[in-house]
CSV table of C-alpha atoms and ligand atoms in Angstrom, one decimal:
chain,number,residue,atom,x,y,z
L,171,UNK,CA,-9.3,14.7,31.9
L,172,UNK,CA,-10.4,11.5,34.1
L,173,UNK,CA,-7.9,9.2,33.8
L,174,UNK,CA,-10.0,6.7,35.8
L,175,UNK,CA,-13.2,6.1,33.6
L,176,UNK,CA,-13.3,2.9,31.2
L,177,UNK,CA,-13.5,2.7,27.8
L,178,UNK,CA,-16.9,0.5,28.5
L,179,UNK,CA,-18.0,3.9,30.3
L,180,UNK,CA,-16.7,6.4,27.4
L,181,UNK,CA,-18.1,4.6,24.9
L,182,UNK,CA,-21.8,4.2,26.7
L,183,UNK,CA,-21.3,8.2,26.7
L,184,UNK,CA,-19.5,8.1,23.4
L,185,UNK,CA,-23.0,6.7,22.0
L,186,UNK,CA,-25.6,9.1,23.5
L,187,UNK,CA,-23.9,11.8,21.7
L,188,UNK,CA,-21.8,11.0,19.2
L,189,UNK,CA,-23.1,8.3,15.9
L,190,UNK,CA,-22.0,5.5,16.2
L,191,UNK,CA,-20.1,6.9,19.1
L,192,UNK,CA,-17.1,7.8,16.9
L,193,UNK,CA,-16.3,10.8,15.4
L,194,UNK,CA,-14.4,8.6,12.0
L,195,UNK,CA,-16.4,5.2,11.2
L,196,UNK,CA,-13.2,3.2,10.9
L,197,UNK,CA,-12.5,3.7,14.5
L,198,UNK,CA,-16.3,1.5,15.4
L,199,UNK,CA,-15.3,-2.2,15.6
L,200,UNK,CA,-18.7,-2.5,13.5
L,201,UNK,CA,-16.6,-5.2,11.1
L,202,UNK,CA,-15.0,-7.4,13.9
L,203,UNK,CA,-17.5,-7.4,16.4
L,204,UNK,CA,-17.3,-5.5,19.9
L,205,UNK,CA,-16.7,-2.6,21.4
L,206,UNK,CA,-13.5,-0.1,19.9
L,207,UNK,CA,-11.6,0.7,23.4
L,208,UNK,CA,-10.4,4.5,23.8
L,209,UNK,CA,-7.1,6.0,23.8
L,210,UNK,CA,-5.6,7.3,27.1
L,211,UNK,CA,-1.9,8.5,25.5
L,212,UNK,CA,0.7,6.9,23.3
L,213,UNK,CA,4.0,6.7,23.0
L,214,UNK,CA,6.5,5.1,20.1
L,215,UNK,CA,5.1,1.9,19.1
L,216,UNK,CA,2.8,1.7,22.0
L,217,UNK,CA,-1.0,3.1,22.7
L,218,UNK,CA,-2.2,3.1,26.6
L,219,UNK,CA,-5.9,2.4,26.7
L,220,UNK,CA,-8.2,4.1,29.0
L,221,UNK,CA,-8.3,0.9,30.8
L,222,UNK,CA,-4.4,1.0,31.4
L,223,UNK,CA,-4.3,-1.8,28.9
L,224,UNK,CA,-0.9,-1.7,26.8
L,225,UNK,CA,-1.1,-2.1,22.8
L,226,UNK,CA,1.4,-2.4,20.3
L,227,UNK,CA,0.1,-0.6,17.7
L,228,UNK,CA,-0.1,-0.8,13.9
L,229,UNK,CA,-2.7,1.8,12.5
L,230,UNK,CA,-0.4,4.9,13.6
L,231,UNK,CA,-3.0,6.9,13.8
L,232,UNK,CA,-3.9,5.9,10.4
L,233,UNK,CA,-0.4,7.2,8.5
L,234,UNK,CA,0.9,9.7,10.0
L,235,UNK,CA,3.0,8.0,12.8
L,236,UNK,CA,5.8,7.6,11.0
L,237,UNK,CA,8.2,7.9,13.6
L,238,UNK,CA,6.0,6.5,16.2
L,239,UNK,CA,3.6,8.6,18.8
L,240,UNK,CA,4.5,11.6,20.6
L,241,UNK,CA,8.1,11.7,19.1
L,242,UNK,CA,10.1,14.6,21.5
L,243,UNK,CA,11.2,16.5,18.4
L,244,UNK,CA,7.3,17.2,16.8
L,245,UNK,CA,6.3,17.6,20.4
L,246,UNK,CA,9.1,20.4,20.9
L,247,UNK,CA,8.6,22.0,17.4
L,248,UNK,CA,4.5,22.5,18.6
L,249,UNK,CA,5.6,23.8,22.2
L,250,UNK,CA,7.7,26.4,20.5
L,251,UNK,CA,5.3,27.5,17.7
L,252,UNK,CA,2.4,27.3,19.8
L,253,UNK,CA,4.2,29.7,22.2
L,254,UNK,CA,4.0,32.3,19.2
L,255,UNK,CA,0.2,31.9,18.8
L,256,UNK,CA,-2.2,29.1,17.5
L,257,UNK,CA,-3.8,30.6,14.3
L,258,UNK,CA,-3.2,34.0,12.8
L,259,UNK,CA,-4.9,34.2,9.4
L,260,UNK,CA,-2.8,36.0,7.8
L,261,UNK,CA,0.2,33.9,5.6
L,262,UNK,CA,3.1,33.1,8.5
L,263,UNK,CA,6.6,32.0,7.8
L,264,UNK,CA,6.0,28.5,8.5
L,265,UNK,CA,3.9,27.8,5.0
L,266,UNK,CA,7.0,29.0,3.0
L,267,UNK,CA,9.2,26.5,4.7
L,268,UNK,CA,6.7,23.8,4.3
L,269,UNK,CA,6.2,24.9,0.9
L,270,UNK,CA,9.5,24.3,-0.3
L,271,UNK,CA,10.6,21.0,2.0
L,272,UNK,CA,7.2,19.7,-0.2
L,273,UNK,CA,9.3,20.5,-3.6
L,274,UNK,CA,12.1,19.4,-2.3
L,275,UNK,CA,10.4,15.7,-1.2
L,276,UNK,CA,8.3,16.0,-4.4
L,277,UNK,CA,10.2,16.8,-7.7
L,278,UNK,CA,6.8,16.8,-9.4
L,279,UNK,CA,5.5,19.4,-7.8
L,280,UNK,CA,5.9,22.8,-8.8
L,281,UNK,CA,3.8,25.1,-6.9
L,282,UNK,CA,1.7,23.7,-3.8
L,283,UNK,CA,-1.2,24.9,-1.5
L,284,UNK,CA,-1.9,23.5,2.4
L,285,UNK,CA,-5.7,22.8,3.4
L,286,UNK,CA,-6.6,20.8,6.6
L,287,UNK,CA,-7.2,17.3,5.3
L,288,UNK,CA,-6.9,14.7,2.9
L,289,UNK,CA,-10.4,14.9,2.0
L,290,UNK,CA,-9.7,18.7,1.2
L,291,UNK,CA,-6.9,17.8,-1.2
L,292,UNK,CA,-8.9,15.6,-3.3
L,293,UNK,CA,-11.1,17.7,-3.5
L,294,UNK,CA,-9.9,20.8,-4.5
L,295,UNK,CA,-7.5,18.7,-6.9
L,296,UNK,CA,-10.6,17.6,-9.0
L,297,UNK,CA,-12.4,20.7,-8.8
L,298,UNK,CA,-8.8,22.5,-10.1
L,299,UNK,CA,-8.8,19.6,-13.1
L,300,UNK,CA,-12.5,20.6,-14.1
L,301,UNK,CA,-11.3,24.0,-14.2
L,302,UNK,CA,-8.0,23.8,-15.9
L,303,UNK,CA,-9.5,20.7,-18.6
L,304,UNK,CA,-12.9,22.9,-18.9
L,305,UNK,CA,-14.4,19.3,-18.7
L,306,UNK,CA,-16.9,17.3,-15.9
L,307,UNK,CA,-16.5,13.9,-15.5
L,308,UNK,CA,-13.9,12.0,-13.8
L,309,UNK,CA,-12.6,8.5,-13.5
L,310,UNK,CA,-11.4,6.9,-10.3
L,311,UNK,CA,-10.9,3.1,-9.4
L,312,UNK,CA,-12.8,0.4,-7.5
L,313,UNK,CA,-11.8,0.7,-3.8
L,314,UNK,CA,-9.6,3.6,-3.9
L,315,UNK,CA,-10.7,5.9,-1.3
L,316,UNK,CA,-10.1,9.7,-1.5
L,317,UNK,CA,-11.8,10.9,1.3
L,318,UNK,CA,-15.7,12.2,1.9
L,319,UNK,CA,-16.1,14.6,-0.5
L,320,UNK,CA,-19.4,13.3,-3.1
L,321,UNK,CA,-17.6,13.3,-6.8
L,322,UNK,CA,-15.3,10.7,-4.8
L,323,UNK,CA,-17.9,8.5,-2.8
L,324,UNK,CA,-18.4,6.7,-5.7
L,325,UNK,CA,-17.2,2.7,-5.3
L,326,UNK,CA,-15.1,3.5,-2.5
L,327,UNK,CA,-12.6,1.8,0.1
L,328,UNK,CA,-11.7,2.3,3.9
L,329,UNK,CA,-14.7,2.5,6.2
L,330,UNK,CA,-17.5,3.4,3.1
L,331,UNK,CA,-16.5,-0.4,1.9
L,332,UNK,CA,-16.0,-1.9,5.7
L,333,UNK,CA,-19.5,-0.6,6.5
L,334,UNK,CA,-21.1,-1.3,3.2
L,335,UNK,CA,-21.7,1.8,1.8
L,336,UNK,CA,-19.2,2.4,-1.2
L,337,UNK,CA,-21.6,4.5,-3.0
L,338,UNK,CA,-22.9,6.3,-0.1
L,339,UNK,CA,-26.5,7.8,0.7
L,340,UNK,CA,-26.6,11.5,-0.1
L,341,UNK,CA,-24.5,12.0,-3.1
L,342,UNK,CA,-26.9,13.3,-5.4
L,343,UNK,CA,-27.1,10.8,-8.6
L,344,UNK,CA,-25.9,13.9,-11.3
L,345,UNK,CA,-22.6,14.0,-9.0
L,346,UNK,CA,-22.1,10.2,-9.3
L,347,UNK,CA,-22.4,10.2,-12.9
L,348,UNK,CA,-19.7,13.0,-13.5
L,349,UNK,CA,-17.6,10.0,-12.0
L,350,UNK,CA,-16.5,6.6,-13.8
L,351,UNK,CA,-15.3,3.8,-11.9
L,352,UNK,CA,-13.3,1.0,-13.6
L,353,UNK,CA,-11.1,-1.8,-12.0
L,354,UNK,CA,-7.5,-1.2,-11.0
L,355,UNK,CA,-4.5,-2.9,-12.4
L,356,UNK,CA,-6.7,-2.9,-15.6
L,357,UNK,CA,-5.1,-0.5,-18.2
L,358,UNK,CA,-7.6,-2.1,-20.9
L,359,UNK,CA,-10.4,-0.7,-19.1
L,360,UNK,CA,-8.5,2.6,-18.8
L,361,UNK,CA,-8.3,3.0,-22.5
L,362,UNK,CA,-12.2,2.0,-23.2
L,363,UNK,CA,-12.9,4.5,-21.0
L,364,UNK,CA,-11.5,7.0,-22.6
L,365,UNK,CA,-12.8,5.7,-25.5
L,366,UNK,CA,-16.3,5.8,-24.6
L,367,UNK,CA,-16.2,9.1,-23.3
L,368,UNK,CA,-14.0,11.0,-26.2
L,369,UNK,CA,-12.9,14.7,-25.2
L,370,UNK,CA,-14.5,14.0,-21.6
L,371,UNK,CA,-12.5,13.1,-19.2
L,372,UNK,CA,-11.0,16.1,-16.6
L,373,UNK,CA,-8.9,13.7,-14.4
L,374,UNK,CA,-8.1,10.4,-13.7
L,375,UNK,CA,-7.7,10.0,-9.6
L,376,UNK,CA,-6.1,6.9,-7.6
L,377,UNK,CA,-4.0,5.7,-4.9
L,378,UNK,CA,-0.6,4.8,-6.9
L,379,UNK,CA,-0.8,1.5,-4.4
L,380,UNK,CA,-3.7,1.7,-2.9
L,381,UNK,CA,-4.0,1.6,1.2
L,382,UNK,CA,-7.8,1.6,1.8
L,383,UNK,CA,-9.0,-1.6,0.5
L,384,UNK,CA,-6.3,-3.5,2.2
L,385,UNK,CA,-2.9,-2.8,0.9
L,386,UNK,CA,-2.8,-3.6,-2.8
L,387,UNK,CA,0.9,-2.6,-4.9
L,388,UNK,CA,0.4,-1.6,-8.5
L,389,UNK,CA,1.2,-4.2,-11.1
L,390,UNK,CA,4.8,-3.6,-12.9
L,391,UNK,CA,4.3,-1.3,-16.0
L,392,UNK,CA,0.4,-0.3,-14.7
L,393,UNK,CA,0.9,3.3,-13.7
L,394,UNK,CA,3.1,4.0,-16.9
L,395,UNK,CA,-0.2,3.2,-18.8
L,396,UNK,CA,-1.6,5.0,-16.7
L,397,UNK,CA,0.3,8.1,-17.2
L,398,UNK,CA,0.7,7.3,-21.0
L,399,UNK,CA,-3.0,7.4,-21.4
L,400,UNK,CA,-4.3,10.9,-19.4
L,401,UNK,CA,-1.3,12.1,-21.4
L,402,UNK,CA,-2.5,11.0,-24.9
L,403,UNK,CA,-6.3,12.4,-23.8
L,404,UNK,CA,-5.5,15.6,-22.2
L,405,UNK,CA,-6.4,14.2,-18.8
L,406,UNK,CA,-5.4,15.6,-15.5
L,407,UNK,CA,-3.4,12.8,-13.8
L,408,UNK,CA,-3.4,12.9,-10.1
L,409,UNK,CA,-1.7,10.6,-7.9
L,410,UNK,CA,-3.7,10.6,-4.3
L,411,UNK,CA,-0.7,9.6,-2.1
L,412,UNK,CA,-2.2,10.9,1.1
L,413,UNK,CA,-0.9,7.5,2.7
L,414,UNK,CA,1.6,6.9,0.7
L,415,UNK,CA,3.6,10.0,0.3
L,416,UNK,CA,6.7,10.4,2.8
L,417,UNK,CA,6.2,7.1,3.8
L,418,UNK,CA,6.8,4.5,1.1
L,419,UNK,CA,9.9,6.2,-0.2
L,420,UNK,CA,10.9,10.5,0.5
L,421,UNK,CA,9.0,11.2,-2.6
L,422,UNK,CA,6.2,9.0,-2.3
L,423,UNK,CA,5.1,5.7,-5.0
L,424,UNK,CA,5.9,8.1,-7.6
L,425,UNK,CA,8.9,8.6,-6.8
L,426,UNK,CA,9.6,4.6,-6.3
L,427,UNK,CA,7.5,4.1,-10.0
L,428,UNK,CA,9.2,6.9,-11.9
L,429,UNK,CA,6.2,8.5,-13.0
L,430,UNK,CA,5.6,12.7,-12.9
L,431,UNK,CA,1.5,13.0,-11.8
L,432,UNK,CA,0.5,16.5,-12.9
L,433,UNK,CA,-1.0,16.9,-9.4
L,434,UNK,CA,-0.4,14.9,-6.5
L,435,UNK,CA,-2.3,14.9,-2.8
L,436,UNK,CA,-0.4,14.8,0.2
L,437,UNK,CA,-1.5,14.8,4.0
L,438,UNK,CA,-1.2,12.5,6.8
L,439,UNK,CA,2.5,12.2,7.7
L,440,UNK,CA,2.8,16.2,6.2
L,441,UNK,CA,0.6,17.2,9.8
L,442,UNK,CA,3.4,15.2,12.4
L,443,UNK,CA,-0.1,14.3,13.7
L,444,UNK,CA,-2.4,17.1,13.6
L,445,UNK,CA,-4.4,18.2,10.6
L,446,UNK,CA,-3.1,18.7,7.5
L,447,UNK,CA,-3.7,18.0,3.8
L,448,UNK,CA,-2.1,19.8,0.4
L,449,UNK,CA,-1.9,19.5,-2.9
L,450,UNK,CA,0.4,20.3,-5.5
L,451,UNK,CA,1.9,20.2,-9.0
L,452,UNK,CA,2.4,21.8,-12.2
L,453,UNK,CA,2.5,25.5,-12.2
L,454,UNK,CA,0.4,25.8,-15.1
L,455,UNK,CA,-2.4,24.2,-13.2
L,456,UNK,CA,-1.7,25.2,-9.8
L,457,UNK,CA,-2.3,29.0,-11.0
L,458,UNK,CA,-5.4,28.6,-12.2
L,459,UNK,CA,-6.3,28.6,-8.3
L,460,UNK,CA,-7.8,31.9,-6.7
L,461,UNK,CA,-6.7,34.6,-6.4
L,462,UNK,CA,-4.2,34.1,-9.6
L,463,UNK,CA,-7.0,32.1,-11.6
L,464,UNK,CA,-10.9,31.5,-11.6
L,465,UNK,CA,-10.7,27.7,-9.7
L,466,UNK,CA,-12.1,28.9,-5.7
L,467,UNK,CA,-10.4,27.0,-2.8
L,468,UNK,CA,-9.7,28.2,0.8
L,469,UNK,CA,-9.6,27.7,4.5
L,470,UNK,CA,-9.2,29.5,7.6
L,471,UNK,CA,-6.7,27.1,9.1
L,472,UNK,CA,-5.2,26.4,6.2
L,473,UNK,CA,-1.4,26.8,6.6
L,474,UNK,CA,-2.0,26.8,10.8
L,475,UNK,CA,1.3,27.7,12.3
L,476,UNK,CA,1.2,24.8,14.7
L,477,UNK,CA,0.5,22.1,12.1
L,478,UNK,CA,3.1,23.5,9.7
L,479,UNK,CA,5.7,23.4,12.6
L,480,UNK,CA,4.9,19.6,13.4
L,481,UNK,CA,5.1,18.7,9.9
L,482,UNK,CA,8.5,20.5,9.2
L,483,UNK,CA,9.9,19.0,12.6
L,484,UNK,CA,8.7,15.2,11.3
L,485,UNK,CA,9.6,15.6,7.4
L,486,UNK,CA,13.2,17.1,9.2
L,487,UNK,CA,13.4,13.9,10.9
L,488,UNK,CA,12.1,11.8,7.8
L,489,UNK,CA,15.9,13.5,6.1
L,490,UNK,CA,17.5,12.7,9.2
L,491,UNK,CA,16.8,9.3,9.6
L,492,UNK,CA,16.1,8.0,6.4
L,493,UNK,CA,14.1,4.9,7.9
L,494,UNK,CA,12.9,3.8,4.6
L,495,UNK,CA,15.1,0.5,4.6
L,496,UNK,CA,14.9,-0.4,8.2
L,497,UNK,CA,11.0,-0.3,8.2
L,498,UNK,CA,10.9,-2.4,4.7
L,499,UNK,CA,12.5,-4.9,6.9
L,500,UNK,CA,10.4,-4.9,9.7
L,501,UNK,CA,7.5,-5.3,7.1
L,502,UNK,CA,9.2,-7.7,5.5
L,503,UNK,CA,9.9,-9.5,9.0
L,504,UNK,CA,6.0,-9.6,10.2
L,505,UNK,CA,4.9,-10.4,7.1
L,506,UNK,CA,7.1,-13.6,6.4
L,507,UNK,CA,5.9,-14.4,10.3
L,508,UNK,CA,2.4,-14.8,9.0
L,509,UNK,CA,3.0,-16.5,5.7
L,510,UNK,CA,5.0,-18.8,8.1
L,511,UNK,CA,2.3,-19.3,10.4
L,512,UNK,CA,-0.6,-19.6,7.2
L,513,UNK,CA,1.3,-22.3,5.6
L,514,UNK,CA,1.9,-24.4,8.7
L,515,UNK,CA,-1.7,-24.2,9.9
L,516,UNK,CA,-3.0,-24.6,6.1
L,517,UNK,CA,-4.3,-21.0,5.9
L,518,UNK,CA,-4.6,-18.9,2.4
L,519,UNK,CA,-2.7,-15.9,3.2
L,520,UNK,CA,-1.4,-13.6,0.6
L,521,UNK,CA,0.6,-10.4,2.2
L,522,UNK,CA,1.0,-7.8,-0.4
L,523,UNK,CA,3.7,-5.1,1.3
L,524,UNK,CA,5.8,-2.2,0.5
L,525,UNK,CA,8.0,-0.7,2.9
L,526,UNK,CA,5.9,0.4,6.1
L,527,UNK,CA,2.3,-0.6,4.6
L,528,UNK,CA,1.1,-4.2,4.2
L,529,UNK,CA,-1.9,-6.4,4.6
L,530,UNK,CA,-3.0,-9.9,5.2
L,531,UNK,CA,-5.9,-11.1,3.0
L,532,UNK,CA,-6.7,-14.8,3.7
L,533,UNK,CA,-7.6,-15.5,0.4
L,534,UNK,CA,-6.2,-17.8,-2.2
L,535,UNK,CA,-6.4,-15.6,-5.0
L,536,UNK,CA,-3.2,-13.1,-5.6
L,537,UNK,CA,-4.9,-9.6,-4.3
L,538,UNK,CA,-4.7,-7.0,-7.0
L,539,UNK,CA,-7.5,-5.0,-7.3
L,540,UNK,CA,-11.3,-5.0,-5.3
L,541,UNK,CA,-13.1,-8.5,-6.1
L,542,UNK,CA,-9.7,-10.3,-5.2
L,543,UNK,CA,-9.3,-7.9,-2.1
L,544,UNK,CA,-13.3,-9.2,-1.0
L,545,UNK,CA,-12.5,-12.4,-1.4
L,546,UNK,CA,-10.2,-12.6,1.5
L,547,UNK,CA,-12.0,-14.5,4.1
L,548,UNK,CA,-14.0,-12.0,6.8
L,549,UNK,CA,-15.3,-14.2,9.6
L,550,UNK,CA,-11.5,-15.5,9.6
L,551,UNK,CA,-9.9,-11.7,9.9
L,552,UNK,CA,-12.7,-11.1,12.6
L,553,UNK,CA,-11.1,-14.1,15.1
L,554,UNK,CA,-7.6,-12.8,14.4
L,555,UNK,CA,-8.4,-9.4,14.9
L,556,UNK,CA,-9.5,-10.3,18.3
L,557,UNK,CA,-6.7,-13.0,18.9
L,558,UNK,CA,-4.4,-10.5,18.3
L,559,UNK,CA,-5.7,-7.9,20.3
L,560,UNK,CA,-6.3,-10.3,23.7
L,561,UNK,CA,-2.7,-10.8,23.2
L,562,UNK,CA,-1.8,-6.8,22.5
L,563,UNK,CA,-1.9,-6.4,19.3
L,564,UNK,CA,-3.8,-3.7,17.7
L,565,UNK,CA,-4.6,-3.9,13.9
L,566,UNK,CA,-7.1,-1.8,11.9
L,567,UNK,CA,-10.4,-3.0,13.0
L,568,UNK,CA,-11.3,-4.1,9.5
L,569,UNK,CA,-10.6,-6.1,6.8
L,570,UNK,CA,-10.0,-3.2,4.5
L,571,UNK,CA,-7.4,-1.1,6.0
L,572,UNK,CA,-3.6,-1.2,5.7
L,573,UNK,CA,-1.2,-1.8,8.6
L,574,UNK,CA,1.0,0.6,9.3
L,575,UNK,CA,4.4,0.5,10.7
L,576,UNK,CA,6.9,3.4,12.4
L,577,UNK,CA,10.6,3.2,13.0
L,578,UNK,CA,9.5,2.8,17.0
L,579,UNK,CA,8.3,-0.5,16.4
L,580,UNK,CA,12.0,-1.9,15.6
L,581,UNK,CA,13.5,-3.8,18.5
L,582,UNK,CA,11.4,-5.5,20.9
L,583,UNK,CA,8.2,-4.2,19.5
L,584,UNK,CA,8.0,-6.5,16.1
L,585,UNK,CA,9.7,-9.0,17.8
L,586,UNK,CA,6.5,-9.4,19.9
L,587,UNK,CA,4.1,-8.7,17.3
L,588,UNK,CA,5.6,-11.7,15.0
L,589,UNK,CA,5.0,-14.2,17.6
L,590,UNK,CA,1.4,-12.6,18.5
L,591,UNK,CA,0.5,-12.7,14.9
L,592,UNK,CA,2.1,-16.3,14.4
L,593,UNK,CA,0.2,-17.5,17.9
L,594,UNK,CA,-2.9,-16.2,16.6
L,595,UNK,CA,-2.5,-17.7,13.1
L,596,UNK,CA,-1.6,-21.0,15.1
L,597,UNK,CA,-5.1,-20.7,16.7
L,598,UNK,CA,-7.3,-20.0,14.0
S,811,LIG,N1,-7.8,6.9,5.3
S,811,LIG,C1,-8.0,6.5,6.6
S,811,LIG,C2,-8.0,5.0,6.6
S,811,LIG,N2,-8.5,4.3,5.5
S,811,LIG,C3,-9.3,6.9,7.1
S,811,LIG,C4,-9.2,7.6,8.4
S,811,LIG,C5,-10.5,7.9,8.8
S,811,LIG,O1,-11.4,7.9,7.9
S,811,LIG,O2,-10.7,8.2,9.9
């Protein structure tokens, strides 16, 4: 690979080829304006452009970068598995391991399968609830995304809301209506739902805190209702902590909320950075998947050796280190540098923020579910994006993403972002 070409050039290739010129629509700068630069390598806290340009970094690779790039340990774990062979479609010893480090993280779940994405999990997790419920429609919330798949394409966050499609072209209209979206934070509309549609409902779906419409926590008591109500109606409950899970707290929001999901979705962090979803829970449910039950699911790379081995080596780590306290306060420290900044300059910033995941809306209004997350002001986020990033500080390239953070960035790392962010804010 040319080490020399700019991202200018890659991306006028990019855009011959590729729509769009990215292969993920959150990576195109569509939102802010500009051109998205390309990745050359990355390291810790730090991504090297193609352009030799140097970047702190807070997407992580959108999650999974939980103890920063290219940490020696994952790297190791793939030499060494990938010495033994790359795929071998036949169950290897590496799924068992991952299968019970997963039960170990997550109490809730009882029985667990690997796929090869997020989108995958969700997936599969609603087709298993139709199957085990013997019912159709589904609810799911404004602005929670749960990947591509079409039941869940429905009023959804990340890049389908940064690019203006939440309800995207191509999901046939029968699909659409199997799904009912209703605001979060909003257990009276939970209840009317369920009302409206008596007997119904297979599964209710969402992000526990959501990460893909900004970062938005669940209101105290909310996911209690939450789990009160599928249980009172027979619904499949299913926590979508993709993001969240291993990197909020060892067992995910669930764990931080006290609530038991009947099936949860996991991916991200699970892959140490290559691909990698699951899902899990109850046993009862979990075996009405093929080849014990009727419910089909599968995938040739499902359980890849090399994926399970970086997800053992980073989940290993997450017990080793136990960061979760250290990188609260780094999000704690970067987001009081921004309120800081706001209420100097005479900005409306709210910072919602749990542990490594946080947002800045500058908005007024408290952010707690969709409207209040779109009222944040966009032209505003544009001109910080791109203050920040002259000064070398990448963010998500939109509005609607979280911002992630990894145990690299302590030390010197934060400590320049704060006074980037605080600069910026200054500027506005
Ligand atoms: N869930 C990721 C951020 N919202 C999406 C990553 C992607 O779509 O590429």
């Amino acid at each position: 690979m040319s080490s020399s070409v700019s991202s200018t050039d890659l991306f006028a290739r990019a855009q011959r080829l590729i729509p769009g010129g990215v292969n993920s629509p959150v990576r195109a700068f569509r939102s802010v304006g500009g051109a998205p630069f390309f990745t050359r390598s990355a390291q810790g806290a730090t991504l090297t452009t193609a352009d030799g340009r140097e970047l702190i970094d807070f997407v992580c690779t959108w999650g999974p970068a939980i103890h920063g790039h290219n940490h020696p340990r994952i790297r190791e774990a793939i030499t060494d598995a990938l010495s033994r062979g790359t795929s071998f479609g036949t169950p290897n010893p590496y799924e068992v391991e991952m299968a019970e480090l997963i039960a170990s993280f997550f109490p809730s779940i009882e029985k667990v399968r690997m796929c090869s994405s997020g989108t995958e999990a969700t997936m599969s997790a609603i087709r298993l609830a139709r199957g085990f419920t013997g019912r159709d429609k589904i609810i799911k919330f404004a602005g929670c995304y749960h990947g591509h798949s079409d039941s869940l394409l429905v009023s959804a966050g990340s890049g389908a809301l940064t690019h203006g499609h939440p309800d995207s072209a191509g999901v046939p209209a029968a699909f659409a209506r199997e799904t009912v979206v209703l605001p979060f934070n909003d257990p009276a509309a939970l209840d009317a739902a369920f009302a409206a549609n008596p007997g119904q409902i297979a599964a209710v779906i969402l992000e526990p805190y959501i990460g893909n419409v900004g970062f938005i926590r669940a209101e105290p008591g909310y996911l209690a209702q939450v789990r009160a109500l599928t249980q009172k109606h027979g619904a499949v409950l299913i926590f979508d902590e993709v993001m969240t899970g291993f990197r909020l707290a060892r067992g995910g929001v669930q764990e931080l909320e006290n609530i038991v999901p009947d099936l949860t979705c996991l991916g991200k962090i699970i892959g140490g950075g290559l691909p990698v979803g699951a899902f899990g829970g109850r046993a009862e449910i979990m075996d009405k998947l093929a080849p014990l039950g009727p419910v089909y699911q599968a995938g040739t790379l499902s359980g890849n050796p090399l994926a399970m081995a970086a997800g053992i080596a980073q989940l290993r780590l997450l017990d080793e280190l136990r960061p979760y306290a250290r990188l609260d306060t780094l999000g704690r420290q970067l987001c009081a540098a921004a309120l800081a900044a706001a209420k100097l300059k005479g900005i409306a910033l709210q910072a919602p923020q749990c542990g490594s995941m946080f947002s800045l809306f500058f908005t007024e209004r408290p952010v707690r579910d969709l409207p209040s997350a779109m009222s944040s002001d966009s032209a505003l986020f544009k001109r910080f994006f791109h203050a920040c990033l002259e000064r070398g500080v990448y963010l998500p390239p939109s509005a609607y993403e979280a911002w992630f953070l990894s145990s690299a960035h302590e030390g010197d790392a934060i400590d320049r972002a704060c006074d980037v962010v605080t600069t910026a804010i200054s500027e506005l």
